[in-house]
Amino acid sequence: MEYLIGIQGQDFVLVAADNVAANSIVKMKQDQDKMFKLSDKILLLCVGEAGDTVQFAEYIQKNIQLYKMRNGYELSPTAAANFTRKNLADYLRSRVII
């Protein structure tokens, strides 16, 4: 089982994730990092198939960094969430199901 948890307070956010990558009852990896720093104020936590989540999170991470370099300022957390949601939705809609 893989776990992510986030707790929001008035002036803080606490996030935690386990480090295990597993498939059914087989433990694939003990030190899988599921937290990806997108900017100084934004952290992305991913859970799912190990290769897919890492590739998706790194894609989002690099594009948010590219946005900052091109425009000179970071995306807001809301804008980053919308960007991530749109990219995930576009990917899921474009998949060919066999």
mmCIF file of C-alpha atoms in Angstrom:
data_model
loop_
_atom_site.group_PDB
_atom_site.id
_atom_site.type_symbol
_atom_site.label_atom_id
_atom_site.label_comp_id
_atom_site.label_asym_id
_atom_site.label_seq_id
_atom_site.Cartn_x
_atom_site.Cartn_y
_atom_site.Cartn_z
ATOM 1 C CA MET A 1 0.000 0.000 0.000
ATOM 2 C CA GLU A 2 1.258 3.481 -0.834
ATOM 3 C CA TYR A 3 0.380 6.509 1.267
ATOM 4 C CA LEU A 4 0.364 10.287 0.913
ATOM 5 C CA ILE A 5 -1.002 12.691 3.503
ATOM 6 C CA GLY A 6 -1.274 16.456 3.741
ATOM 7 C CA ILE A 7 -2.450 18.616 6.628
ATOM 8 C CA GLN A 8 -3.136 22.338 6.242
ATOM 9 C CA GLY A 9 -3.075 24.735 9.172
ATOM 10 C CA GLN A 10 -3.526 28.492 9.328
ATOM 11 C CA ASP A 11 0.074 29.295 8.440
ATOM 12 C CA PHE A 12 1.611 25.939 7.544
ATOM 13 C CA VAL A 13 1.218 22.793 5.465
ATOM 14 C CA LEU A 14 2.562 19.417 6.563
ATOM 15 C CA VAL A 15 2.993 16.670 3.940
ATOM 16 C CA ALA A 16 4.286 13.122 4.250
ATOM 17 C CA ALA A 17 4.695 10.095 1.992
ATOM 18 C CA ASP A 18 6.038 6.599 2.323
ATOM 19 C CA ASN A 19 9.134 5.529 0.344
ATOM 20 C CA VAL A 20 8.000 2.121 -0.917
ATOM 21 C CA ALA A 21 7.307 1.336 -4.567
ATOM 22 C CA ALA A 22 5.257 -1.850 -4.702
ATOM 23 C CA ASN A 23 3.255 -3.819 -7.226
ATOM 24 C CA SER A 24 0.624 -5.990 -5.550
ATOM 25 C CA ILE A 25 2.491 -7.859 -2.802
ATOM 26 C CA VAL A 26 5.939 -7.410 -4.373
ATOM 27 C CA LYS A 27 8.059 -4.616 -2.934
ATOM 28 C CA MET A 28 9.956 -3.143 -5.916
ATOM 29 C CA LYS A 29 11.937 -0.382 -4.235
ATOM 30 C CA GLN A 30 12.494 0.802 -0.634
ATOM 31 C CA ASP A 31 13.656 4.359 -1.354
ATOM 32 C CA GLN A 32 11.254 5.743 -3.974
ATOM 33 C CA ASP A 33 10.953 9.524 -3.558
ATOM 34 C CA LYS A 34 7.353 10.618 -4.122
ATOM 35 C CA MET A 35 7.871 14.325 -3.392
ATOM 36 C CA PHE A 36 8.889 16.703 -6.162
ATOM 37 C CA LYS A 37 9.726 20.359 -5.503
ATOM 38 C CA LEU A 38 8.129 22.442 -8.254
ATOM 39 C CA SER A 39 9.090 25.858 -6.864
ATOM 40 C CA ASP A 40 9.866 27.553 -3.560
ATOM 41 C CA LYS A 41 6.192 27.398 -2.536
ATOM 42 C CA ILE A 42 4.913 24.338 -4.404
ATOM 43 C CA LEU A 43 5.486 20.651 -3.676
ATOM 44 C CA LEU A 44 3.995 17.812 -5.747
ATOM 45 C CA LEU A 45 3.374 14.367 -4.235
ATOM 46 C CA CYS A 46 2.716 11.488 -6.644
ATOM 47 C CA VAL A 47 1.539 7.949 -6.097
ATOM 48 C CA GLY A 48 0.960 5.221 -8.672
ATOM 49 C CA GLU A 49 3.048 3.191 -11.098
ATOM 50 C CA ALA A 50 6.656 4.078 -10.282
ATOM 51 C CA GLY A 51 7.900 4.909 -13.785
ATOM 52 C CA ASP A 52 4.772 6.775 -14.853
ATOM 53 C CA THR A 53 4.573 8.970 -11.776
ATOM 54 C CA VAL A 54 8.256 9.926 -11.889
ATOM 55 C CA GLN A 55 8.084 10.758 -15.598
ATOM 56 C CA PHE A 56 4.904 12.821 -15.167
ATOM 57 C CA ALA A 57 6.179 14.664 -12.083
ATOM 58 C CA GLU A 58 9.506 15.508 -13.740
ATOM 59 C CA TYR A 59 7.655 16.732 -16.855
ATOM 60 C CA ILE A 60 5.514 19.069 -14.718
ATOM 61 C CA GLN A 61 8.566 20.146 -12.684
ATOM 62 C CA LYS A 62 10.612 21.053 -15.779
ATOM 63 C CA ASN A 63 7.738 22.923 -17.445
ATOM 64 C CA ILE A 64 7.081 25.013 -14.337
ATOM 65 C CA GLN A 65 10.797 25.871 -14.193
ATOM 66 C CA LEU A 66 10.700 26.756 -17.907
ATOM 67 C CA TYR A 67 7.722 29.057 -17.272
ATOM 68 C CA LYS A 68 9.704 30.866 -14.572
ATOM 69 C CA MET A 69 12.731 31.308 -16.864
ATOM 70 C CA ARG A 70 10.628 32.612 -19.760
ATOM 71 C CA ASN A 71 8.424 34.976 -17.751
ATOM 72 C CA GLY A 72 10.642 35.989 -14.841
ATOM 73 C CA TYR A 73 8.207 34.922 -12.118
ATOM 74 C CA GLU A 74 6.825 31.689 -10.675
ATOM 75 C CA LEU A 75 3.372 30.270 -11.201
ATOM 76 C CA SER A 76 0.998 30.638 -8.281
ATOM 77 C CA PRO A 77 -0.043 27.405 -6.538
ATOM 78 C CA THR A 78 -3.492 27.667 -8.164
ATOM 79 C CA ALA A 79 -2.005 28.149 -11.634
ATOM 80 C CA ALA A 80 0.412 25.247 -11.098
ATOM 81 C CA ALA A 81 -2.491 23.014 -10.012
ATOM 82 C CA ASN A 82 -4.492 24.008 -13.109
ATOM 83 C CA PHE A 83 -1.471 23.365 -15.355
ATOM 84 C CA THR A 84 -0.936 19.936 -13.778
ATOM 85 C CA ARG A 85 -4.632 19.027 -13.964
ATOM 86 C CA LYS A 86 -4.872 20.063 -17.643
ATOM 87 C CA ASN A 87 -1.776 18.083 -18.631
ATOM 88 C CA LEU A 88 -3.021 14.979 -16.842
ATOM 89 C CA ALA A 89 -6.498 15.304 -18.395
ATOM 90 C CA ASP A 90 -5.047 15.814 -21.903
ATOM 91 C CA TYR A 91 -2.865 12.738 -21.481
ATOM 92 C CA LEU A 92 -5.742 10.575 -20.256
ATOM 93 C CA ARG A 93 -8.005 11.715 -23.119
ATOM 94 C CA SER A 94 -5.342 11.029 -25.763
ATOM 95 C CA ARG A 95 -4.546 7.474 -24.641
ATOM 96 C CA VAL A 96 -5.505 4.704 -27.013
ATOM 97 C CA ILE A 97 -7.194 1.865 -25.143
ATOM 98 C CA ILE A 98 -6.556 -1.550 -26.639
#
